[in-house]
Short mmCIF file of C-alpha atoms in Angstrom, two decimals:
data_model
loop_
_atom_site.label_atom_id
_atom_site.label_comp_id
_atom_site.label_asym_id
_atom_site.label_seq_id
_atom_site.Cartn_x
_atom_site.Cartn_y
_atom_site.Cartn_z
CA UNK A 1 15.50 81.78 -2.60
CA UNK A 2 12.79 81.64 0.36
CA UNK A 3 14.19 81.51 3.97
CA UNK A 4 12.78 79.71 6.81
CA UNK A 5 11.80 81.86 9.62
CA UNK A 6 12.84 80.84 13.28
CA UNK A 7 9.23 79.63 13.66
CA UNK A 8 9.65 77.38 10.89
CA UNK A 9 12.46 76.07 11.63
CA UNK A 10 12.15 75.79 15.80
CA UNK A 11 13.56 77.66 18.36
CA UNK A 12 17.03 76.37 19.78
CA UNK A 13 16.72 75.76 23.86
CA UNK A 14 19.73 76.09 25.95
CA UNK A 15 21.30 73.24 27.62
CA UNK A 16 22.17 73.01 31.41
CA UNK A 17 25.09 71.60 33.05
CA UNK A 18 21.89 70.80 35.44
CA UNK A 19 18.72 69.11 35.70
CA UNK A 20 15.68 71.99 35.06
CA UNK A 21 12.43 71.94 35.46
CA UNK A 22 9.83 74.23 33.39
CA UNK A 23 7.03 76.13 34.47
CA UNK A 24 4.19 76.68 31.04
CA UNK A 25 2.10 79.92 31.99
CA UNK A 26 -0.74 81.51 29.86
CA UNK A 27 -2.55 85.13 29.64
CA UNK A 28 -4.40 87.23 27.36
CA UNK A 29 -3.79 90.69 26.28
CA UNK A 30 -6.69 93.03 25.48
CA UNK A 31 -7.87 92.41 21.96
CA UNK A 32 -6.71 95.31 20.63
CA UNK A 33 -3.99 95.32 17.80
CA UNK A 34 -2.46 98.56 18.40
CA UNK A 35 -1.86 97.59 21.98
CA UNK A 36 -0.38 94.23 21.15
CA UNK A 37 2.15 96.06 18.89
CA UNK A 38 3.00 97.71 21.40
CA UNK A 39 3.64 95.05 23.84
CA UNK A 40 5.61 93.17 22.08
CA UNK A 41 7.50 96.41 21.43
CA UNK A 42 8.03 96.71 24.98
CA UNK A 43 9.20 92.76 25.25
CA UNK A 44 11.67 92.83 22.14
CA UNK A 45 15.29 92.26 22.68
CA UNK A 46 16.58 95.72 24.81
CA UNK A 47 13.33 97.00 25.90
CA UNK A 48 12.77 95.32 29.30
CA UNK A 49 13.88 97.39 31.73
CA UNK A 50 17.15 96.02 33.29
CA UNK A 51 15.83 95.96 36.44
CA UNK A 52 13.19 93.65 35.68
CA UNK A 53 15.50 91.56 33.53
CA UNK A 54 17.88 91.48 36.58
CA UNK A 55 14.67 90.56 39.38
CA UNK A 56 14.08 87.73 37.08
CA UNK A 57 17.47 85.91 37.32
CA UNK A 58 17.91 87.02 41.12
CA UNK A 59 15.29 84.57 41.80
CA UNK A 60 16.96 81.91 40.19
CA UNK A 61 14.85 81.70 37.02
CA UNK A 62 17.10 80.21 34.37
CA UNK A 63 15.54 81.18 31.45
CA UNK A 64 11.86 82.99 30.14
CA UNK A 65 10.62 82.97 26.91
CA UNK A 66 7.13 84.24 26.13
CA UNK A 67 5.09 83.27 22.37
CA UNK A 68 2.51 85.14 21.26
CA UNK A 69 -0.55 83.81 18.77
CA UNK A 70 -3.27 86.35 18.33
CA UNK A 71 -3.75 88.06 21.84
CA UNK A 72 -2.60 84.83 23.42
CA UNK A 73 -0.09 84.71 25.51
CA UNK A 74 2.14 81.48 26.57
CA UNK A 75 5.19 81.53 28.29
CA UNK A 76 7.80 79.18 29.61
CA UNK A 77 10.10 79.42 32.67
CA UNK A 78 12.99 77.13 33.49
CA UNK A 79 14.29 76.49 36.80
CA UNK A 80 16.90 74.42 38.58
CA UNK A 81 15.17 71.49 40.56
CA UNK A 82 15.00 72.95 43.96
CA UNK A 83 13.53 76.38 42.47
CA UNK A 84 10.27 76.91 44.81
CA UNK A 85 7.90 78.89 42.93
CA UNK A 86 5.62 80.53 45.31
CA UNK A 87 9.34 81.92 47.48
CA UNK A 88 10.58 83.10 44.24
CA UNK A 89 6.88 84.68 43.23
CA UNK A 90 7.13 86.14 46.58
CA UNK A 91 10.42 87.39 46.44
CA UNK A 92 10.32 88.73 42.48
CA UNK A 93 7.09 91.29 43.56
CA UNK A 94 9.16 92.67 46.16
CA UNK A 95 12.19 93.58 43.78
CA UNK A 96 12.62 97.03 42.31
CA UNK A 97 10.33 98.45 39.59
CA UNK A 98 8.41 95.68 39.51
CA UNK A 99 5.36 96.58 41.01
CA UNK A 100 5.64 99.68 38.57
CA UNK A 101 6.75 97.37 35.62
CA UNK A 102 3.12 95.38 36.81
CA UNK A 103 0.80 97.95 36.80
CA UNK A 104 2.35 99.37 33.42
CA UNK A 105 1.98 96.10 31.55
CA UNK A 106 -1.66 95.99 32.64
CA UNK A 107 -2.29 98.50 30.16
CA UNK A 108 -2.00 96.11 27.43
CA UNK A 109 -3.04 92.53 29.67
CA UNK A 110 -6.63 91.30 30.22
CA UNK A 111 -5.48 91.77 34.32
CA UNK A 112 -6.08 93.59 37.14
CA UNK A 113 -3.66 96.61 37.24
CA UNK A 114 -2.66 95.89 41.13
CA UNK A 115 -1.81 92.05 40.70
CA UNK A 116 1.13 90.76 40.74
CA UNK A 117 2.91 88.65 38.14
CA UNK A 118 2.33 85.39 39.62
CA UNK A 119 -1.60 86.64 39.82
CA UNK A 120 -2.03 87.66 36.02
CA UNK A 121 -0.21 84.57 34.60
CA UNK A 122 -1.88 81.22 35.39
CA UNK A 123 0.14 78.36 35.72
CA UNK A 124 -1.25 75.98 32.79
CA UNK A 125 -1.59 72.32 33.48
CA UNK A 126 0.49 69.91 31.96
CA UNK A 127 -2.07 67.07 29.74
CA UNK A 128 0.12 65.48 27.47
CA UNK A 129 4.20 64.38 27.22
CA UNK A 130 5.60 62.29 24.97
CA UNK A 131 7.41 60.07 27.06
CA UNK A 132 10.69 57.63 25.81
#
């Protein structure tokens, strides 16, 4: 008997006792398989380091998910309503490790080493919703 993989059959989203908002971002990783192994190594469940994981939801981002296709790299970021994302941008490159957590993703990201988060991944716009 075949099973359907969690691509296949969708991912489950959570559900708020809030209204959210969602943030789409996009960036590439260097073209290099070997490297994009290991990046998603370092992003499976367990191998972010805590302190990044924790800098993430002190700035009141609800949830992050990131989906890879090739060296493609999109990623989606719920909020509550009033999140403001250039504070929270702000704020999240000042928390600890991630400067260090930055530079050492660079390895593997089509980015400049020194930028910060909000730098590398470019807010994506928005060109099509299927409205009720």
């Amino acid at each position: 008997m075949e099973t359907i993989s969690e691509k296949e059959a969708g991912y489950r989203v959570k559900s708020y006792d809030q209204p959210v908002k969602r943030y789409c971002q996009t960036l590439d990783l260097k073209d290099n398989p070997e490297l994009i192994a290991e990046y998603r190594k370092r992003h499976s469940e367990g191998q972010a380091w805590p302190e990044i994981i924790q800098g993430i939801r002190e700035v009141g981002i609800l949830e992050m998910e990131i989906y890879i296709l090739g060296n493609r790299l999109f990623m989606i970021v719920e909020t509550p309503l009033d999140f403001d994302w250039d504070t929270a941008m702000k704020r999240l490159a000042t928390l600890p490790r991630q400067e260090e957590w930055e530079a050492y993703m660079s390895i593997f990201q089509q980015a400049d080493a020194h930028a910060s988060s909000a730098e590398k991944w470019q807010l994506m716009d928005r060109m099509f919703h299927l409205y009720e």
